[in-house]
């Protein structure tokens, strides 16, 4: 299980640090970065697949 996530310099995410638990709910206004958050996870997954 991923328990902590840090993203910096990806799309609009300048310096994001999150503590995650088994269930996480992401909310926010349009353009606040929700999709950027899951895209960053997708990018990490793709990088791991390529390794
Ligand atoms: N390469 C980039 N560099 C900087 N900012 C970017 C980049 N790509 C997208 N953005 C900006 O990131 C912000 C967050 O976008 P994102 O799509 O993650 O928001 P969202 O919370 O998913 O919005 P919605 O609720 O409309 O789906 C937007 O203002 C977008 O213009
Ligand atoms: Mg979105």
Short mmCIF file of N, CA, C and O and ligand atoms in Angstrom, two decimals:
data_model
loop_
_atom_site.label_atom_id
_atom_site.label_comp_id
_atom_site.label_asym_id
_atom_site.label_seq_id
_atom_site.Cartn_x
_atom_site.Cartn_y
_atom_site.Cartn_z
N UNK A 1 0.84 -1.20 0.00
CA UNK A 1 0.00 0.00 0.00
C UNK A 1 0.88 1.25 0.00
O UNK A 1 1.86 1.31 0.73
N UNK A 2 0.51 2.19 -0.81
CA UNK A 2 1.22 3.47 -0.83
C UNK A 2 0.73 4.30 0.36
O UNK A 2 -0.47 4.53 0.51
N UNK A 3 1.64 4.70 1.22
CA UNK A 3 1.24 5.46 2.41
C UNK A 3 1.60 6.93 2.34
O UNK A 3 1.02 7.75 3.05
N UNK A 4 2.58 7.25 1.51
CA UNK A 4 2.94 8.66 1.35
C UNK A 4 3.25 8.92 -0.11
O UNK A 4 3.82 8.07 -0.80
N UNK A 5 2.89 10.11 -0.55
CA UNK A 5 3.12 10.49 -1.94
C UNK A 5 3.66 11.92 -1.97
O UNK A 5 3.11 12.80 -1.29
N UNK A 6 4.73 12.13 -2.70
CA UNK A 6 5.28 13.47 -2.87
C UNK A 6 5.44 13.73 -4.36
O UNK A 6 5.99 12.90 -5.09
N UNK A 7 4.91 14.84 -4.82
CA UNK A 7 5.00 15.22 -6.23
C UNK A 7 5.44 16.68 -6.30
O UNK A 7 4.86 17.53 -5.62
N UNK A 8 6.44 16.95 -7.10
CA UNK A 8 6.80 18.35 -7.32
C UNK A 8 7.09 18.56 -8.79
O UNK A 8 7.66 17.71 -9.46
N UNK A 9 6.65 19.70 -9.29
CA UNK A 9 6.94 20.10 -10.66
C UNK A 9 6.24 19.27 -11.71
O UNK A 9 6.77 19.10 -12.82
N UNK A 10 5.06 18.75 -11.40
CA UNK A 10 4.29 18.00 -12.40
C UNK A 10 2.98 18.72 -12.66
O UNK A 10 2.19 18.90 -11.73
N UNK A 11 2.74 19.12 -13.91
CA UNK A 11 1.58 19.93 -14.26
C UNK A 11 1.46 21.09 -13.26
O UNK A 11 2.43 21.84 -13.09
N UNK A 12 0.35 21.21 -12.59
CA UNK A 12 0.21 22.35 -11.68
C UNK A 12 0.67 22.03 -10.26
O UNK A 12 0.57 22.87 -9.37
N UNK A 13 1.16 20.80 -10.04
CA UNK A 13 1.54 20.40 -8.67
C UNK A 13 2.97 20.87 -8.40
O UNK A 13 3.93 20.29 -8.89
N UNK A 14 3.09 21.90 -7.59
CA UNK A 14 4.41 22.49 -7.34
C UNK A 14 5.18 21.70 -6.29
O UNK A 14 6.33 21.35 -6.49
N UNK A 15 4.56 21.46 -5.14
CA UNK A 15 5.24 20.73 -4.06
C UNK A 15 4.17 20.10 -3.18
O UNK A 15 3.74 20.69 -2.19
N UNK A 16 3.73 18.92 -3.57
CA UNK A 16 2.61 18.26 -2.91
C UNK A 16 3.12 17.08 -2.09
O UNK A 16 3.87 16.25 -2.59
N UNK A 17 2.72 17.02 -0.84
CA UNK A 17 3.04 15.87 0.01
C UNK A 17 1.76 15.40 0.67
O UNK A 17 1.07 16.21 1.30
N UNK A 18 1.46 14.12 0.52
CA UNK A 18 0.22 13.57 1.05
C UNK A 18 0.51 12.33 1.88
O UNK A 18 1.37 11.54 1.54
N UNK A 19 -0.23 12.18 2.96
CA UNK A 19 -0.26 10.92 3.70
C UNK A 19 -1.54 10.22 3.26
O UNK A 19 -2.62 10.81 3.30
N UNK A 20 -1.40 8.97 2.80
CA UNK A 20 -2.53 8.23 2.26
C UNK A 20 -2.93 7.09 3.20
O UNK A 20 -2.09 6.53 3.90
N UNK A 21 -4.20 6.77 3.19
CA UNK A 21 -4.67 5.60 3.94
C UNK A 21 -5.36 4.65 2.97
O UNK A 21 -5.25 4.79 1.75
N UNK A 22 -6.10 3.69 3.50
CA UNK A 22 -6.65 2.65 2.61
C UNK A 22 -7.68 3.23 1.66
O UNK A 22 -7.83 2.75 0.54
N UNK A 23 -8.40 4.22 2.10
CA UNK A 23 -9.39 4.88 1.24
C UNK A 23 -9.13 6.38 1.29
O UNK A 23 -9.03 6.96 2.38
N UNK A 24 -8.99 6.98 0.11
CA UNK A 24 -8.71 8.42 0.03
C UNK A 24 -9.70 9.06 -0.92
O UNK A 24 -9.94 8.54 -2.00
N UNK A 25 -10.26 10.16 -0.53
CA UNK A 25 -11.23 10.88 -1.35
C UNK A 25 -10.62 12.23 -1.74
O UNK A 25 -10.16 12.97 -0.87
N UNK A 26 -10.58 12.48 -3.03
CA UNK A 26 -9.99 13.72 -3.53
C UNK A 26 -11.12 14.62 -4.02
O UNK A 26 -11.88 14.24 -4.91
N UNK A 27 -11.23 15.78 -3.43
CA UNK A 27 -12.24 16.73 -3.85
C UNK A 27 -11.57 18.09 -4.11
O UNK A 27 -10.46 18.33 -3.67
N UNK A 28 -12.28 18.95 -4.84
CA UNK A 28 -11.74 20.28 -5.07
C UNK A 28 -12.42 20.91 -6.27
O UNK A 28 -13.07 20.24 -7.07
N UNK A 29 -12.26 22.19 -6.37
CA UNK A 29 -12.87 22.96 -7.47
C UNK A 29 -12.27 22.54 -8.80
O UNK A 29 -11.20 21.92 -8.85
N UNK A 30 -12.94 22.89 -9.88
CA UNK A 30 -12.41 22.66 -11.22
C UNK A 30 -11.04 23.33 -11.32
O UNK A 30 -10.86 24.46 -10.89
N UNK A 31 -10.10 22.60 -11.88
CA UNK A 31 -8.77 23.16 -12.08
C UNK A 31 -7.89 23.18 -10.85
O UNK A 31 -6.81 23.77 -10.87
N UNK A 32 -8.33 22.52 -9.79
CA UNK A 32 -7.55 22.56 -8.55
C UNK A 32 -6.45 21.50 -8.53
O UNK A 32 -5.58 21.55 -7.65
N UNK A 33 -6.50 20.53 -9.47
CA UNK A 33 -5.39 19.59 -9.56
C UNK A 33 -5.74 18.13 -9.29
O UNK A 33 -4.83 17.30 -9.15
N UNK A 34 -7.02 17.80 -9.22
CA UNK A 34 -7.41 16.41 -8.94
C UNK A 34 -6.88 15.47 -10.02
O UNK A 34 -6.30 14.42 -9.72
N UNK A 35 -7.10 15.82 -11.28
CA UNK A 35 -6.63 14.95 -12.37
C UNK A 35 -5.12 14.91 -12.41
O UNK A 35 -4.53 13.86 -12.72
N UNK A 36 -4.47 16.01 -12.09
CA UNK A 36 -3.01 16.02 -12.06
C UNK A 36 -2.50 15.03 -11.01
O UNK A 36 -1.48 14.36 -11.23
N UNK A 37 -3.21 14.91 -9.91
CA UNK A 37 -2.81 13.97 -8.86
C UNK A 37 -2.87 12.54 -9.39
O UNK A 37 -1.89 11.78 -9.27
N UNK A 38 -4.00 12.14 -10.01
CA UNK A 38 -4.04 10.75 -10.46
C UNK A 38 -3.16 10.52 -11.67
O UNK A 38 -2.63 9.43 -11.87
N UNK A 39 -2.95 11.57 -12.49
CA UNK A 39 -2.01 11.42 -13.61
C UNK A 39 -0.59 11.20 -13.08
O UNK A 39 0.20 10.48 -13.71
N UNK A 40 -0.23 11.83 -11.98
CA UNK A 40 1.10 11.62 -11.41
C UNK A 40 1.26 10.17 -10.96
O UNK A 40 2.33 9.57 -11.13
N UNK A 41 0.20 9.59 -10.39
CA UNK A 41 0.24 8.18 -10.00
C UNK A 41 0.37 7.29 -11.24
O UNK A 41 1.09 6.29 -11.24
N UNK A 42 -0.36 7.65 -12.30
CA UNK A 42 -0.30 6.89 -13.56
C UNK A 42 1.13 6.93 -14.12
O UNK A 42 1.66 5.91 -14.58
N UNK A 43 1.74 8.11 -14.07
CA UNK A 43 3.11 8.25 -14.56
C UNK A 43 4.06 7.37 -13.76
O UNK A 43 4.91 6.67 -14.33
N UNK A 44 3.92 7.37 -12.43
CA UNK A 44 4.77 6.52 -11.60
C UNK A 44 4.57 5.05 -11.94
O UNK A 44 5.53 4.28 -12.00
N UNK A 45 3.31 4.66 -12.16
CA UNK A 45 3.02 3.26 -12.51
C UNK A 45 3.66 2.90 -13.85
O UNK A 45 4.25 1.82 -14.00
N UNK A 46 3.57 3.81 -14.82
CA UNK A 46 4.16 3.54 -16.14
C UNK A 46 5.68 3.42 -16.04
O UNK A 46 6.29 2.56 -16.69
N UNK A 47 6.29 4.28 -15.24
CA UNK A 47 7.74 4.23 -15.06
C UNK A 47 8.13 2.89 -14.43
O UNK A 47 9.11 2.25 -14.84
N UNK A 48 7.35 2.45 -13.44
CA UNK A 48 7.64 1.18 -12.78
C UNK A 48 7.51 0.01 -13.76
O UNK A 48 8.30 -0.94 -13.72
N UNK A 49 6.51 0.08 -14.66
CA UNK A 49 6.32 -0.98 -15.65
C UNK A 49 7.51 -1.06 -16.59
O UNK A 49 7.89 -2.16 -17.02
N UNK A 50 8.06 0.11 -16.92
CA UNK A 50 9.16 0.15 -17.89
C UNK A 50 10.48 -0.30 -17.28
O UNK A 50 11.41 -0.64 -18.00
N UNK A 51 10.56 -0.31 -15.96
CA UNK A 51 11.84 -0.62 -15.28
C UNK A 51 12.18 -2.10 -15.41
O UNK A 51 11.29 -2.93 -15.61
N1 LIG B 1 1.86 21.31 -17.86
C1 LIG B 1 1.19 22.11 -17.03
N2 LIG B 1 1.83 23.06 -16.33
C2 LIG B 1 1.15 23.86 -15.47
N3 LIG B 1 -0.16 23.78 -15.23
C3 LIG B 1 -0.83 22.83 -15.91
C4 LIG B 1 -0.21 21.94 -16.82
N4 LIG B 1 -1.15 21.11 -17.33
C5 LIG B 1 -2.31 21.46 -16.74
N5 LIG B 1 -2.13 22.50 -15.90
C6 LIG B 1 -3.14 23.17 -15.05
O1 LIG B 1 -3.34 22.40 -13.90
C7 LIG B 1 -4.56 22.81 -13.29
C8 LIG B 1 -5.22 21.60 -12.67
O2 LIG B 1 -5.79 20.81 -13.71
P1 LIG B 1 -6.53 19.44 -13.38
O3 LIG B 1 -7.03 18.94 -14.69
O4 LIG B 1 -5.63 18.55 -12.59
O5 LIG B 1 -7.73 19.93 -12.45
P2 LIG B 1 -9.01 19.13 -11.94
O6 LIG B 1 -9.08 19.38 -10.46
O7 LIG B 1 -8.93 17.70 -12.39
O8 LIG B 1 -10.19 19.88 -12.69
P3 LIG B 1 -11.64 19.33 -13.13
O9 LIG B 1 -12.48 19.30 -11.88
O10 LIG B 1 -12.12 20.36 -14.11
O11 LIG B 1 -11.46 17.97 -13.74
C9 LIG B 1 -5.36 23.51 -14.39
O12 LIG B 1 -5.44 24.89 -14.06
C10 LIG B 1 -4.51 23.28 -15.64
O13 LIG B 1 -4.60 24.38 -16.50
MG1 LIG B 2 -10.13 16.52 -13.62
#
